[in-house]
Short mmCIF file of C-alpha atoms in Angstrom, two decimals:
data_model
loop_
_atom_site.label_atom_id
_atom_site.label_comp_id
_atom_site.label_asym_id
_atom_site.label_seq_id
_atom_site.Cartn_x
_atom_site.Cartn_y
_atom_site.Cartn_z
CA MET M 1 -45.10 -40.93 -9.69
CA ALA M 2 -44.33 -39.92 -6.29
CA SER M 3 -45.15 -36.74 -7.90
CA GLY M 4 -48.59 -37.34 -8.54
CA ALA M 5 -47.83 -36.24 -12.00
CA PRO M 6 -48.44 -38.16 -15.57
CA LEU M 7 -45.62 -40.52 -16.46
CA MET M 8 -44.08 -38.84 -18.99
CA SER M 9 -43.73 -35.45 -16.98
CA GLY M 10 -40.79 -36.27 -15.88
CA ILE M 11 -39.49 -37.55 -19.08
CA ILE M 12 -40.39 -34.19 -21.23
CA SER M 13 -38.66 -32.31 -18.04
CA GLY M 14 -35.31 -33.86 -18.78
CA VAL M 15 -35.39 -33.59 -22.35
CA ILE M 16 -35.83 -29.71 -22.08
CA GLY M 17 -33.64 -29.50 -18.69
CA GLY M 18 -30.56 -31.08 -21.00
CA ILE M 19 -31.78 -30.00 -24.88
CA VAL M 20 -33.19 -26.46 -23.73
CA VAL M 21 -30.89 -25.94 -20.01
CA GLY M 22 -27.89 -27.16 -21.50
CA PHE M 23 -27.53 -24.62 -24.46
CA LEU M 24 -28.35 -21.86 -22.04
CA SER M 25 -26.54 -22.56 -19.15
CA THR M 26 -22.15 -21.72 -19.41
CA SER M 27 -22.32 -24.89 -16.55
CA HIS M 28 -19.50 -27.60 -18.16
CA ILE M 29 -20.76 -30.59 -16.99
CA SER M 30 -24.22 -30.18 -14.83
CA VAL M 31 -27.55 -31.85 -15.72
CA SER M 32 -30.47 -29.84 -15.36
CA GLY M 33 -34.47 -32.13 -15.19
CA PRO M 34 -36.61 -33.44 -12.61
CA ALA M 35 -35.93 -33.09 -8.52
CA ALA M 36 -36.11 -35.02 -5.69
CA GLY M 37 -36.59 -32.04 -4.34
CA LEU M 38 -39.44 -31.01 -4.80
CA THR M 39 -41.49 -33.42 -4.94
CA ALA M 40 -43.29 -33.07 -2.10
CA ILE M 41 -44.57 -29.47 -2.92
CA ILE M 42 -45.81 -30.75 -6.93
CA LEU M 43 -47.68 -33.74 -5.04
CA THR M 44 -49.28 -31.17 -2.24
CA ALA M 45 -50.17 -29.21 -5.80
CA ILE M 46 -51.38 -31.21 -8.21
CA THR M 47 -54.40 -32.55 -5.11
CA ASP M 48 -54.36 -29.81 -3.96
CA PHE M 49 -55.49 -28.10 -7.23
CA GLY M 50 -57.37 -31.15 -7.98
CA ALA M 51 -55.43 -30.81 -11.61
CA PHE M 52 -52.66 -30.87 -12.97
CA ASP M 53 -52.47 -28.67 -16.09
CA ILE M 54 -53.19 -25.24 -13.02
CA PHE M 55 -50.77 -26.74 -12.11
CA LEU M 56 -48.52 -26.42 -14.73
CA THR M 57 -49.54 -22.50 -14.05
CA ALA M 58 -47.29 -22.79 -10.80
CA VAL M 59 -44.43 -23.98 -12.86
CA PHE M 60 -44.95 -21.70 -15.36
CA ILE M 61 -44.52 -18.33 -13.05
CA ALA M 62 -42.44 -20.22 -11.24
CA GLY M 63 -40.21 -20.17 -14.24
CA LEU M 64 -41.15 -15.91 -14.71
CA LEU M 65 -39.82 -16.19 -11.14
CA GLN M 66 -36.73 -17.60 -12.07
CA LEU M 67 -35.62 -15.54 -14.92
CA ALA M 68 -35.92 -12.33 -12.91
CA LEU M 69 -34.19 -13.63 -9.99
CA GLY M 70 -30.96 -14.14 -12.43
CA PHE M 71 -31.68 -10.41 -13.69
CA LEU M 72 -31.75 -9.90 -10.08
CA LYS M 73 -27.95 -10.95 -9.55
CA ALA M 74 -28.79 -13.55 -6.88
CA GLY M 75 -27.61 -16.89 -8.24
CA SER M 76 -24.47 -14.28 -6.63
CA ILE M 77 -25.66 -16.35 -3.11
CA SER M 78 -23.48 -19.67 -4.28
CA ASN M 79 -19.92 -17.92 -3.14
CA TYR M 80 -20.98 -18.40 -0.13
CA PHE M 81 -21.65 -21.75 0.78
CA PRO M 82 -18.81 -23.56 2.85
CA THR M 83 -16.99 -25.82 1.09
CA ASN M 84 -17.47 -28.70 3.90
CA VAL M 85 -20.85 -27.64 3.45
CA ILE M 86 -21.98 -28.69 0.08
CA GLU M 87 -19.00 -31.25 0.33
CA GLY M 88 -22.44 -32.56 2.72
CA MET M 89 -24.25 -32.12 0.81
CA LEU M 90 -22.58 -35.00 -1.92
CA ALA M 91 -21.55 -37.10 0.40
CA GLY M 92 -25.07 -37.53 1.83
CA ILE M 93 -26.23 -37.88 -1.32
CA GLY M 94 -24.30 -40.42 -2.90
CA ILE M 95 -25.71 -42.71 0.13
CA ILE M 96 -29.04 -41.83 0.05
CA ILE M 97 -28.35 -42.86 -3.38
CA ILE M 98 -26.70 -46.31 -1.63
CA LEU M 99 -29.49 -47.06 0.68
CA LYS M 100 -32.29 -46.28 -1.49
CA GLN M 101 -31.21 -48.86 -4.34
CA ILE M 102 -29.44 -51.98 -2.86
CA PRO M 103 -33.60 -53.46 -1.85
CA HIS M 104 -33.70 -52.53 -5.77
CA ALA M 105 -30.28 -54.58 -6.38
CA PHE M 106 -31.53 -57.18 -4.44
CA GLY M 107 -35.78 -57.27 -6.46
CA TYR M 108 -37.01 -55.68 -4.09
CA ASP M 109 -39.40 -53.35 -5.30
CA ALA M 110 -41.65 -52.17 -2.68
CA ASP M 111 -40.73 -48.00 -2.59
CA PHE M 112 -40.36 -47.69 -6.59
CA GLU M 113 -37.01 -46.59 -8.61
CA GLY M 114 -35.94 -42.73 -8.21
CA ASP M 115 -36.83 -41.99 -4.76
CA GLN M 116 -34.87 -40.01 -1.96
CA SER M 117 -36.84 -40.12 0.76
CA PHE M 118 -35.92 -40.78 3.27
CA ILE M 119 -39.73 -42.18 4.53
CA GLU M 120 -41.12 -44.23 2.08
CA SER M 121 -44.42 -44.10 1.62
CA ASP M 122 -45.75 -47.08 3.12
CA GLY M 123 -44.50 -46.06 6.27
CA SER M 124 -40.76 -47.67 6.49
CA ASN M 125 -37.66 -46.36 6.57
CA SER M 126 -34.80 -46.69 4.12
CA PHE M 127 -33.03 -48.94 6.74
CA SER M 128 -36.75 -50.84 7.74
CA SER M 129 -36.17 -51.44 3.28
CA LEU M 130 -32.26 -52.91 3.93
CA LEU M 131 -33.36 -55.31 6.41
CA GLU M 132 -36.76 -56.05 4.43
CA VAL M 133 -34.37 -56.96 1.87
CA PHE M 134 -33.58 -60.77 3.31
CA ASN M 135 -37.19 -61.40 2.72
CA HIS M 136 -37.45 -60.63 -0.42
CA ILE M 137 -34.53 -61.92 -1.95
CA GLN M 138 -35.09 -62.51 -6.48
CA LEU M 139 -32.18 -64.49 -7.04
CA GLY M 140 -32.14 -63.05 -11.44
CA SER M 141 -31.80 -60.01 -10.13
CA VAL M 142 -29.00 -60.76 -7.62
CA VAL M 143 -27.25 -62.36 -10.73
CA ILE M 144 -27.95 -60.02 -13.35
CA THR M 145 -26.15 -57.24 -10.21
CA VAL M 146 -23.35 -59.46 -9.63
CA VAL M 147 -22.79 -59.43 -14.01
CA SER M 148 -23.11 -55.30 -13.74
CA LEU M 149 -21.53 -54.63 -11.08
CA VAL M 150 -18.50 -56.57 -12.49
CA ILE M 151 -19.44 -54.92 -15.84
CA LEU M 152 -18.66 -51.27 -14.78
CA ILE M 153 -15.77 -51.29 -12.31
CA ALA M 154 -13.70 -53.53 -15.39
CA TRP M 155 -14.62 -50.75 -17.24
CA ASP M 156 -13.12 -48.59 -14.62
CA LYS M 157 -9.81 -50.93 -13.73
CA VAL M 158 -8.78 -52.66 -16.97
CA ALA M 159 -6.47 -51.32 -18.89
CA PHE M 160 -7.68 -52.06 -22.95
CA LEU M 161 -11.47 -51.22 -22.02
CA LYS M 162 -10.63 -48.50 -20.13
CA ARG M 163 -9.74 -47.31 -23.61
CA LEU M 164 -12.80 -48.15 -25.27
CA LYS M 165 -13.97 -44.69 -24.07
CA LEU M 166 -16.87 -44.29 -26.37
CA ILE M 167 -18.67 -47.10 -25.43
CA PRO M 168 -19.66 -46.37 -22.05
CA GLY M 169 -19.44 -48.98 -19.71
CA ALA M 170 -22.94 -47.85 -18.18
CA LEU M 171 -24.20 -49.32 -21.49
CA ILE M 172 -22.52 -52.32 -21.84
CA ALA M 173 -24.27 -53.37 -18.05
CA VAL M 174 -27.55 -51.88 -19.69
CA VAL M 175 -27.27 -53.46 -22.79
CA SER M 176 -26.26 -57.04 -20.31
CA GLY M 177 -29.06 -56.40 -17.83
CA ILE M 178 -31.92 -57.00 -20.68
CA LEU M 179 -29.89 -60.12 -22.66
CA LEU M 180 -29.61 -61.79 -18.96
CA ASN M 181 -33.38 -61.41 -18.34
CA GLU M 182 -34.83 -62.09 -22.04
CA PHE M 183 -32.47 -65.57 -21.44
CA PHE M 184 -34.11 -66.02 -18.84
CA ILE M 185 -37.23 -66.09 -20.21
CA LEU M 186 -37.03 -67.74 -23.08
CA SER M 187 -35.05 -70.77 -20.88
CA GLY M 188 -38.20 -70.69 -18.84
CA SER M 189 -35.48 -70.83 -15.84
CA SER M 190 -36.72 -69.45 -12.58
CA LEU M 191 -33.96 -66.57 -12.59
CA ALA M 192 -36.19 -64.57 -15.39
CA ILE M 193 -37.76 -61.28 -13.47
CA SER M 194 -40.82 -60.47 -14.24
CA ASN M 195 -42.19 -56.64 -15.19
CA THR M 196 -43.09 -55.25 -11.56
CA HIS M 197 -39.34 -55.23 -11.35
CA LEU M 198 -38.64 -53.93 -15.10
CA VAL M 199 -38.95 -49.55 -16.36
CA THR M 200 -42.45 -48.94 -16.73
CA LEU M 201 -43.07 -46.17 -19.04
CA PRO M 202 -46.26 -45.62 -21.75
CA VAL M 203 -45.70 -46.70 -24.29
CA PRO M 204 -47.83 -44.46 -27.21
CA THR M 205 -49.60 -46.63 -30.34
CA SER M 206 -50.74 -44.16 -32.54
CA PHE M 207 -50.39 -40.63 -32.61
CA ASP M 208 -53.53 -39.87 -31.53
CA GLU M 209 -52.67 -40.68 -27.86
CA LEU M 210 -48.57 -39.52 -28.44
CA LYS M 211 -49.60 -36.04 -28.83
CA SER M 212 -52.09 -36.73 -24.98
CA ILE M 213 -49.44 -36.79 -23.74
CA VAL M 214 -48.58 -32.87 -23.88
CA ILE M 215 -50.76 -31.29 -21.62
CA THR M 216 -50.87 -27.42 -21.76
CA PRO M 217 -51.10 -24.95 -18.50
CA ASN M 218 -55.06 -23.75 -17.30
CA PHE M 219 -53.95 -20.01 -17.12
CA SER M 220 -57.49 -19.11 -15.52
CA GLY M 221 -54.99 -19.82 -12.86
CA PHE M 222 -53.78 -17.10 -13.21
CA LEU M 223 -56.71 -15.59 -10.61
CA ASN M 224 -56.17 -18.40 -8.23
CA PRO M 225 -53.88 -16.55 -5.18
CA LYS M 226 -52.37 -20.45 -4.03
CA VAL M 227 -51.32 -20.89 -7.36
CA TRP M 228 -48.64 -17.80 -7.36
CA ILE M 229 -47.76 -19.08 -3.70
CA VAL M 230 -47.10 -22.49 -5.05
CA GLY M 231 -45.17 -20.37 -7.70
CA LEU M 232 -43.32 -18.85 -5.56
CA THR M 233 -42.32 -21.49 -3.30
CA ILE M 234 -41.09 -23.36 -6.61
CA ALA M 235 -39.65 -21.08 -7.37
CA ILE M 236 -37.54 -19.90 -5.13
CA VAL M 237 -36.69 -23.96 -3.82
CA ALA M 238 -35.85 -24.78 -7.02
CA SER M 239 -33.04 -21.97 -7.55
CA ILE M 240 -31.52 -23.37 -4.09
CA GLU M 241 -30.69 -25.92 -5.01
CA THR M 242 -29.76 -25.63 -8.58
CA LEU M 243 -27.29 -23.01 -7.03
CA LEU M 244 -26.39 -26.17 -4.64
CA CYS M 245 -25.77 -28.27 -7.85
CA ILE M 246 -23.63 -25.85 -10.15
CA GLU M 247 -21.64 -25.48 -6.75
CA ALA M 248 -20.94 -28.93 -6.84
CA ALA M 249 -20.55 -29.39 -10.14
CA ASP M 250 -18.11 -26.87 -10.45
CA ARG M 251 -16.17 -29.15 -8.07
CA MET M 252 -16.16 -32.22 -9.34
CA ASP M 253 -14.99 -30.45 -12.87
CA VAL M 254 -11.88 -31.67 -12.81
CA ARG M 255 -10.74 -28.56 -15.56
CA LYS M 256 -11.81 -26.45 -12.32
CA ARG M 257 -14.04 -23.54 -14.76
CA TYR M 258 -16.67 -21.89 -13.25
CA THR M 259 -20.58 -21.77 -14.05
CA ASP M 260 -22.49 -17.84 -14.54
CA THR M 261 -25.35 -19.21 -11.81
CA ASN M 262 -26.52 -15.76 -12.56
CA VAL M 263 -27.03 -17.27 -16.33
CA GLU M 264 -27.86 -20.22 -15.08
CA LEU M 265 -30.86 -19.26 -12.48
CA LYS M 266 -32.18 -17.24 -16.37
CA ALA M 267 -31.66 -20.55 -18.41
CA GLN M 268 -33.78 -22.59 -15.36
CA GLY M 269 -36.68 -20.39 -15.29
CA LEU M 270 -36.78 -20.20 -19.80
CA GLY M 271 -36.23 -23.87 -19.25
CA ASN M 272 -38.58 -24.16 -16.53
CA ILE M 273 -41.52 -21.96 -18.36
CA LEU M 274 -41.11 -24.56 -21.89
CA SER M 275 -41.68 -27.47 -19.87
CA SER M 276 -44.97 -26.22 -17.83
CA LEU M 277 -46.02 -24.70 -21.88
CA ILE M 278 -45.83 -29.43 -22.72
CA GLY M 279 -46.62 -30.63 -19.41
CA GLY M 280 -43.23 -31.57 -18.00
CA LEU M 281 -42.97 -30.96 -14.20
CA PRO M 282 -40.83 -28.41 -13.09
CA MET M 283 -36.83 -28.57 -12.50
CA THR M 284 -32.83 -28.06 -11.14
CA SER M 285 -29.65 -28.80 -12.07
CA VAL M 286 -29.56 -31.89 -10.67
CA VAL M 287 -26.41 -33.94 -8.75
CA VAL M 288 -27.45 -37.25 -9.36
CA ARG M 289 -27.54 -36.59 -13.21
CA SER M 290 -24.19 -34.12 -12.88
CA SER M 291 -22.54 -36.89 -11.42
CA ALA M 292 -23.34 -39.70 -13.70
CA ASN M 293 -22.21 -37.02 -16.95
CA ASN M 294 -18.61 -35.83 -14.50
CA ASN M 295 -17.87 -39.74 -14.33
CA ALA M 296 -18.68 -40.58 -17.53
CA GLY M 297 -15.64 -38.48 -18.91
CA ALA M 298 -17.44 -35.29 -19.68
CA LYS M 299 -15.99 -31.99 -20.65
CA SER M 300 -17.83 -29.93 -22.25
CA LYS M 301 -21.80 -28.93 -22.45
CA MET M 302 -22.90 -30.78 -24.97
CA SER M 303 -23.11 -34.36 -23.13
CA ALA M 304 -26.47 -32.68 -21.54
CA ILE M 305 -27.18 -31.27 -24.79
CA ILE M 306 -26.89 -35.17 -26.73
CA HIS M 307 -28.37 -36.09 -23.47
CA GLY M 308 -31.52 -34.36 -24.12
CA VAL M 309 -31.81 -35.93 -28.10
CA LEU M 310 -30.82 -39.40 -27.33
CA LEU M 311 -33.59 -38.95 -24.24
CA LEU M 312 -36.30 -37.99 -26.25
CA ILE M 313 -35.66 -40.27 -29.19
CA SER M 314 -35.49 -43.32 -27.34
CA VAL M 315 -38.64 -42.55 -25.42
CA LEU M 316 -40.34 -42.24 -29.36
CA ALA M 317 -38.95 -44.89 -30.41
CA VAL M 318 -38.11 -47.74 -28.80
CA PRO M 319 -40.21 -47.35 -24.82
CA VAL M 320 -40.33 -50.72 -25.52
CA ILE M 321 -36.98 -51.82 -24.85
CA LEU M 322 -37.19 -49.56 -22.74
CA ASN M 323 -38.97 -51.09 -20.43
CA LYS M 324 -37.02 -54.13 -20.82
CA ILE M 325 -34.43 -52.62 -18.70
CA PRO M 326 -34.23 -54.30 -15.10
CA LEU M 327 -33.96 -51.85 -11.96
CA ALA M 328 -31.19 -54.45 -10.56
CA THR M 329 -28.89 -52.72 -13.55
CA LEU M 330 -29.97 -49.24 -12.78
CA ALA M 331 -29.35 -49.92 -9.08
CA THR M 332 -25.54 -51.64 -9.91
CA ILE M 333 -24.75 -48.02 -11.88
CA LEU M 334 -26.50 -45.92 -9.53
CA ILE M 335 -24.41 -47.33 -6.34
CA LEU M 336 -21.54 -47.15 -8.07
CA VAL M 337 -22.45 -43.14 -8.57
CA GLY M 338 -23.34 -43.29 -5.26
CA TYR M 339 -20.05 -44.93 -4.20
CA LYS M 340 -18.01 -41.71 -6.13
CA LEU M 341 -20.15 -39.38 -4.36
CA ALA M 342 -19.16 -40.33 -0.36
CA LYS M 343 -16.01 -42.39 -1.10
CA PRO M 344 -13.73 -42.80 1.78
CA ALA M 345 -10.93 -40.67 1.33
CA THR M 346 -13.72 -37.40 1.29
CA PHE M 347 -14.24 -38.46 5.42
CA LYS M 348 -10.68 -38.32 5.92
CA HIS M 349 -10.01 -35.98 4.35
CA PHE M 350 -12.40 -33.96 6.39
CA TRP M 351 -11.44 -35.84 9.41
CA GLU M 352 -7.81 -34.67 8.61
CA LYS M 353 -8.80 -31.31 8.37
CA GLY M 354 -9.52 -30.89 11.85
CA LYS M 355 -13.09 -30.94 14.37
CA TYR M 356 -14.42 -27.08 12.89
CA GLN M 357 -14.33 -28.49 8.96
CA PHE M 358 -15.30 -32.35 9.38
CA ILE M 359 -18.75 -31.01 11.73
CA PRO M 360 -20.56 -28.83 9.70
CA PHE M 361 -19.50 -31.69 6.80
CA ILE M 362 -21.35 -34.76 8.72
CA ALA M 363 -23.74 -32.62 10.17
CA THR M 364 -23.88 -31.84 6.20
CA LEU M 365 -24.23 -35.42 5.47
CA VAL M 366 -27.03 -37.07 8.06
CA ALA M 367 -29.48 -34.46 7.33
CA VAL M 368 -29.49 -34.63 3.74
CA VAL M 369 -29.41 -38.43 4.53
CA THR M 370 -32.49 -38.46 7.34
CA THR M 371 -34.40 -34.78 6.01
CA ASP M 372 -33.89 -33.70 2.42
CA LEU M 373 -30.64 -31.30 0.73
CA LEU M 374 -32.18 -28.22 1.80
CA LYS M 375 -32.33 -29.24 5.18
CA GLY M 376 -29.23 -30.53 5.55
CA VAL M 377 -27.00 -27.35 3.35
CA LEU M 378 -29.13 -25.43 5.94
CA LEU M 379 -28.08 -26.67 9.07
CA GLY M 380 -24.24 -27.17 8.15
CA ILE M 381 -24.96 -23.72 7.46
CA VAL M 382 -26.03 -22.27 11.27
CA ILE M 383 -23.10 -25.36 12.33
CA SER M 384 -20.37 -23.70 10.15
CA ILE M 385 -21.02 -19.96 11.15
CA ILE M 386 -21.45 -20.37 14.65
CA PHE M 387 -18.12 -22.17 13.98
CA ILE M 388 -16.59 -18.71 12.60
CA LEU M 389 -18.14 -16.79 15.57
CA LYS M 390 -17.10 -19.08 18.05
CA GLY M 391 -13.05 -17.95 16.46
CA ASN M 392 -13.74 -14.39 15.96
CA LEU M 393 -15.03 -14.21 19.97
CA LYS M 394 -11.37 -16.28 20.82
CA ARG M 395 -7.90 -13.80 21.20
CA ALA M 396 -6.19 -13.32 18.80
CA TYR M 397 -3.35 -13.31 20.47
CA SER M 398 -2.21 -15.73 23.21
CA PHE M 399 -1.46 -13.38 26.79
CA LYS M 400 -0.97 -14.91 30.45
CA LYS M 401 0.28 -12.74 33.42
CA GLU M 402 1.66 -15.38 35.19
CA GLU M 403 4.19 -15.93 32.27
CA TYR M 404 6.02 -12.52 33.35
CA VAL M 405 8.29 -12.10 35.90
CA ASP M 406 8.95 -7.81 37.04
CA GLY M 407 10.30 -6.09 34.12
CA ASP M 408 9.04 -8.08 30.86
CA ILE M 409 7.26 -6.20 28.26
CA ILE M 410 4.11 -7.19 27.44
CA HIS M 411 3.36 -7.47 24.10
CA ILE M 412 -0.19 -7.56 22.14
CA ASN M 413 -0.07 -8.71 18.81
CA LEU M 414 -4.60 -7.49 17.39
CA ALA M 415 -4.68 -9.47 14.84
CA GLN M 416 -5.87 -8.41 10.71
CA GLU M 417 -9.71 -8.09 11.49
CA VAL M 418 -10.04 -7.10 15.13
CA SER M 419 -14.90 -6.84 15.29
CA PHE M 420 -16.86 -6.29 17.82
CA LEU M 421 -16.59 -9.70 18.23
CA ASN M 422 -13.59 -9.95 20.50
CA LYS M 423 -14.68 -7.03 22.56
CA ALA M 424 -15.05 -9.36 25.25
CA ALA M 425 -12.06 -11.15 24.62
CA ILE M 426 -10.01 -7.33 24.40
CA LYS M 427 -11.13 -6.53 28.23
CA SER M 428 -10.15 -9.37 30.20
CA THR M 429 -6.87 -9.50 28.05
CA LEU M 430 -6.73 -5.93 29.29
CA ASN M 431 -7.62 -6.40 32.58
CA ASP M 432 -5.77 -9.14 32.66
CA VAL M 433 -2.39 -6.92 32.67
CA PRO M 434 -1.24 -6.67 35.98
CA GLU M 435 0.44 -3.06 38.06
CA ASN M 436 4.14 -1.21 37.38
CA SER M 437 4.18 -3.75 33.23
CA LYS M 438 5.24 -2.48 30.38
CA VAL M 439 2.52 -2.73 27.41
CA VAL M 440 3.10 -2.74 23.65
CA ILE M 441 0.15 -2.87 22.11
CA SER M 442 0.49 -3.73 17.96
CA ALA M 443 -1.54 -2.83 15.23
CA GLU M 444 1.52 -3.53 12.46
CA ASP M 445 -0.81 -6.52 10.91
CA THR M 446 -4.42 -5.39 11.67
CA VAL M 447 -6.53 -3.91 8.09
CA TYR M 448 -9.82 -3.44 10.47
CA ILE M 449 -10.30 -2.60 14.22
CA ALA M 450 -14.08 -1.55 14.70
CA HIS M 451 -14.57 2.09 17.24
CA ASP M 452 -15.93 -0.17 19.96
CA ILE M 453 -12.21 -1.70 20.35
CA LEU M 454 -10.56 2.47 19.49
CA ASP M 455 -12.66 3.00 22.88
CA LEU M 456 -11.67 0.46 25.06
CA ILE M 457 -7.45 0.45 24.71
CA ARG M 458 -8.50 5.09 24.57
CA GLU M 459 -9.77 4.34 27.55
CA PHE M 460 -7.16 1.34 29.31
CA LYS M 461 -4.11 3.74 27.73
CA GLU M 462 -6.27 7.20 28.96
CA THR M 463 -7.32 5.52 32.90
CA ARG M 464 -5.80 1.71 34.44
CA ALA M 465 -2.66 2.94 33.04
CA VAL M 466 -2.27 5.51 34.23
CA ASP M 467 -4.04 4.87 38.02
CA GLU M 468 -2.14 2.05 38.18
CA ASN M 469 1.47 3.39 36.38
CA ILE M 470 1.24 0.63 33.39
CA LYS M 471 4.01 1.91 30.73
CA VAL M 472 1.66 1.45 27.48
CA LYS M 473 2.72 2.04 24.03
CA LEU M 474 1.12 1.84 20.90
CA LYS M 475 2.56 0.25 17.82
CA GLY M 476 0.72 1.07 13.79
CA PHE M 477 -2.11 2.87 14.96
CA LYS M 478 -3.11 5.24 12.20
CA LYS M 479 -4.15 8.69 12.59
CA ALA M 480 -7.44 7.64 10.77
CA TYR M 481 -8.75 5.97 14.09
CA TYR M 482 -8.13 8.98 16.55
CA ILE M 483 -5.20 7.79 18.95
CA ASP M 484 -1.07 8.04 18.40
CA ASN M 485 1.27 6.13 18.62
CA SER M 486 3.52 6.52 21.43
CA PRO M 487 6.26 9.46 20.08
CA ASP M 488 9.14 6.38 21.35
CA ILE M 489 8.92 3.71 19.13
CA ALA M 490 6.98 4.78 16.09
CA ASN M 491 7.45 2.88 13.69
CA HIS M 492 8.86 4.34 10.19
CA VAL M 493 6.70 1.40 7.92
CA SER M 494 3.43 2.69 8.08
CA PHE M 495 0.36 1.01 5.55
CA GLU M 496 -2.25 2.55 3.66
CA HIS M 497 -5.08 0.85 1.44
CA TYR M 498 -6.51 1.32 -1.09
CA TYR M 499 -8.65 0.77 -4.36
CA ASP M 500 -7.25 -1.42 -7.02
CA SER M 501 -10.24 -1.47 -9.17
CA ALA M 502 -7.67 -3.23 -12.37
CA LYS M 503 -7.94 -6.40 -9.61
CA ARG M 504 -11.36 -5.21 -7.69
CA VAL M 505 -9.27 -6.39 -4.32
CA MET M 506 -7.92 -3.80 -1.79
CA VAL M 507 -4.34 -3.65 -1.91
CA LYS M 508 -1.45 -3.35 1.34
CA LYS M 509 0.74 -1.35 0.02
CA GLU M 510 3.96 -1.13 2.10
CA VAL M 511 5.08 3.09 2.24
CA VAL M 512 8.87 3.25 3.44
CA LYS M 513 9.91 7.27 4.46
CA GLU M 514 12.91 6.78 5.09
CA GLY M 515 13.56 7.11 0.93
CA PHE M 516 10.63 7.91 0.14
CA LYS M 517 10.47 4.34 -2.11
CA GLU M 518 8.19 1.80 -2.41
#
């Protein structure tokens, strides 16, 4: 609805995302389908092109580009997303779900079901809509919300109900919501919910109407540069959202299995190609679907495939029944999904980890809620990088000259990695070394030292130390540094490094020269 596309386009995308992407993907719990993050792009493109079939050509192009990204192994970028940013994104999405679904739970359906934008189409926002709820409470929706909530909580907490894993609590809640509302209607109760507060899907009455749902791309759009720009935009945004959601899904997986993100990009590319050929929206891996899948107890990708099949059967065979589902019931289910994504325990966990973990987490969360997923994650990554740089700028050792009395030996131990970012701190420290003192600079635990730092130490030893009668002893500096260790404290243990091809890691070997033993 938000995209300005035919209503069945999202369903088609969900079916393809479940069956095709679910089959090709190596993710065990991720579920793909139309994504809220693409809504603005789709709406703008359809409006500019003036035709949905030309837009489908852009989706086809996006699929081809995603295939290319998969073969180019661009999926590896997901390994660089910080954990606290991913968790902040998940918590932010959870809060969005709760904020957007509370109005539906009370029967206020001014905004369409599924909207995740902070600023709504009428100019209001998620918070103002919450205040507006009090002026539009529908008692029938409230009753159904309470009943659905009791069922869902009981299904998670009551022992004998938890054993009925074959029947999901969400399905029982949906059936109960339909039956309750049908009872209200038949009894003529004022609690009866009208059609405006129910699911609304098109109901084909003939085969010709069913065929009209399928729209094919207008490939004349290949000659339009704007179509290629939209295709590239969709490919980039959809790929980044997919990688973020795959990273989140892997974190949710209780078995801690990892997804091949390059295979995932290929699967998404094929999914978008097929979706475009039959009139579907572009798709990504979706956190809300994946979270609901995980909460339902999914253990393999068969759940995603079966969901796609059942979605197709439901839309074709029972759309009339689907259109009897109260939005209040769906809202209740989603509110619990949102709560599990934004549990208070998650906030406590990152708070206890300290400000360098908590600030990127909370910044990502707030930005995801008030802007969108990509902007929120970008902000979180930028803050994390700033903290990393700040940490590198700090001294990898502690030294205060006033703590030393005459005759004491001053020890400066270099960190494992010393880059040009540490130059200012080391320069300041060496400058604080008092005259007529003894200094031991140790690189025993250091794997890497930048040339800038080596030059700084060499200059200190050869010039200022000589001028101010400072005795400097160096320990653990390898020959490759072109700087000599002091002979009177030469270390009998040196460190050599080699590349272990089997483990694909740089390994540090401790070699004891006396006796030539390793």
